[in-house]
Short mmCIF file of N, CA and C in Angstrom, two decimals:
data_model
loop_
_atom_site.label_atom_id
_atom_site.label_comp_id
_atom_site.label_asym_id
_atom_site.label_seq_id
_atom_site.Cartn_x
_atom_site.Cartn_y
_atom_site.Cartn_z
N UNK A 155 -8.93 22.38 15.72
CA UNK A 155 -9.70 21.35 15.03
C UNK A 155 -8.74 20.40 14.32
N UNK A 156 -8.78 19.15 14.71
CA UNK A 156 -7.84 18.17 14.17
C UNK A 156 -8.59 17.19 13.26
N UNK A 157 -8.06 17.03 12.07
CA UNK A 157 -8.66 16.09 11.11
C UNK A 157 -7.78 14.85 11.00
N UNK A 158 -8.42 13.71 10.92
CA UNK A 158 -7.67 12.47 10.75
C UNK A 158 -7.52 12.21 9.25
N UNK A 159 -6.29 12.15 8.77
CA UNK A 159 -6.06 11.97 7.34
C UNK A 159 -6.53 10.60 6.84
N UNK A 160 -6.46 9.60 7.70
CA UNK A 160 -6.85 8.26 7.26
C UNK A 160 -8.35 8.16 6.95
N UNK A 161 -9.17 9.01 7.56
CA UNK A 161 -10.61 8.96 7.32
C UNK A 161 -11.09 10.12 6.46
N UNK A 162 -10.19 10.98 6.06
CA UNK A 162 -10.57 12.11 5.22
C UNK A 162 -10.86 11.62 3.80
N UNK A 163 -12.01 12.02 3.27
CA UNK A 163 -12.42 11.51 1.96
C UNK A 163 -11.57 12.08 0.83
N UNK A 164 -11.05 13.28 0.98
CA UNK A 164 -10.28 13.84 -0.13
C UNK A 164 -8.89 13.20 -0.24
N UNK A 165 -8.41 12.55 0.81
CA UNK A 165 -7.13 11.87 0.74
C UNK A 165 -7.26 10.39 0.42
N UNK A 166 -8.49 9.87 0.40
CA UNK A 166 -8.70 8.44 0.15
C UNK A 166 -8.08 7.96 -1.17
N UNK A 167 -8.28 8.66 -2.30
CA UNK A 167 -7.66 8.17 -3.55
C UNK A 167 -6.14 8.08 -3.47
N UNK A 168 -5.52 9.05 -2.77
CA UNK A 168 -4.06 9.03 -2.62
C UNK A 168 -3.61 7.79 -1.85
N UNK A 169 -4.29 7.51 -0.72
CA UNK A 169 -3.91 6.34 0.07
C UNK A 169 -4.14 5.05 -0.70
N UNK A 170 -5.27 4.96 -1.42
CA UNK A 170 -5.54 3.73 -2.19
C UNK A 170 -4.50 3.56 -3.29
N UNK A 171 -4.11 4.64 -3.95
CA UNK A 171 -3.11 4.55 -5.00
C UNK A 171 -1.77 4.09 -4.45
N UNK A 172 -1.36 4.66 -3.32
CA UNK A 172 -0.10 4.25 -2.70
C UNK A 172 -0.14 2.79 -2.28
N UNK A 173 -1.24 2.37 -1.66
CA UNK A 173 -1.38 0.99 -1.20
C UNK A 173 -1.35 0.01 -2.36
N UNK A 174 -2.13 0.28 -3.40
CA UNK A 174 -2.20 -0.65 -4.53
C UNK A 174 -0.90 -0.68 -5.32
N UNK A 175 -0.22 0.44 -5.42
CA UNK A 175 1.07 0.47 -6.12
C UNK A 175 2.11 -0.35 -5.38
N UNK A 176 2.17 -0.20 -4.06
CA UNK A 176 3.12 -0.98 -3.27
C UNK A 176 2.78 -2.46 -3.33
N UNK A 177 1.49 -2.80 -3.24
CA UNK A 177 1.08 -4.20 -3.31
C UNK A 177 1.43 -4.80 -4.66
N UNK A 178 1.15 -4.08 -5.74
CA UNK A 178 1.42 -4.57 -7.08
C UNK A 178 2.92 -4.75 -7.30
N UNK A 179 3.72 -3.81 -6.83
CA UNK A 179 5.17 -3.89 -6.97
C UNK A 179 5.72 -5.12 -6.25
N UNK A 180 5.29 -5.34 -5.01
CA UNK A 180 5.75 -6.50 -4.26
C UNK A 180 5.26 -7.80 -4.89
N UNK A 181 4.03 -7.81 -5.39
CA UNK A 181 3.48 -9.01 -6.03
C UNK A 181 4.28 -9.37 -7.27
N UNK A 182 4.60 -8.39 -8.09
CA UNK A 182 5.36 -8.67 -9.31
C UNK A 182 6.78 -9.14 -8.99
N UNK A 183 7.41 -8.54 -7.99
CA UNK A 183 8.76 -8.97 -7.61
C UNK A 183 8.75 -10.40 -7.10
N UNK A 184 7.78 -10.73 -6.23
CA UNK A 184 7.71 -12.09 -5.69
C UNK A 184 7.38 -13.10 -6.77
N UNK A 185 6.52 -12.74 -7.71
CA UNK A 185 6.19 -13.64 -8.82
C UNK A 185 7.43 -13.92 -9.66
N UNK A 186 8.20 -12.90 -9.94
CA UNK A 186 9.42 -13.07 -10.72
C UNK A 186 10.41 -13.96 -9.99
N UNK A 187 10.57 -13.77 -8.69
CA UNK A 187 11.48 -14.60 -7.90
C UNK A 187 11.03 -16.05 -7.92
N UNK A 188 9.73 -16.31 -7.74
CA UNK A 188 9.24 -17.68 -7.76
C UNK A 188 9.41 -18.32 -9.13
N UNK A 189 9.20 -17.56 -10.19
CA UNK A 189 9.38 -18.11 -11.53
C UNK A 189 10.83 -18.49 -11.77
N UNK A 190 11.75 -17.69 -11.28
CA UNK A 190 13.17 -17.99 -11.45
C UNK A 190 13.57 -19.18 -10.59
N UNK A 191 13.08 -19.24 -9.36
CA UNK A 191 13.48 -20.32 -8.45
C UNK A 191 12.93 -21.67 -8.86
N UNK A 192 11.68 -21.71 -9.32
CA UNK A 192 11.03 -22.99 -9.58
C UNK A 192 10.97 -23.34 -11.05
N UNK A 193 11.86 -22.79 -11.83
CA UNK A 193 11.89 -23.11 -13.25
C UNK A 193 12.57 -24.43 -13.50
#
């Protein structure tokens, strides 16, 4: 019996946390770079 982790409900919070953390980290880095470049 094979379960797909991407559709498993008990792993959903983990995937969302990882995705949002990576997105937020990249967003903050890019914002800082743009603020420095276009100052």
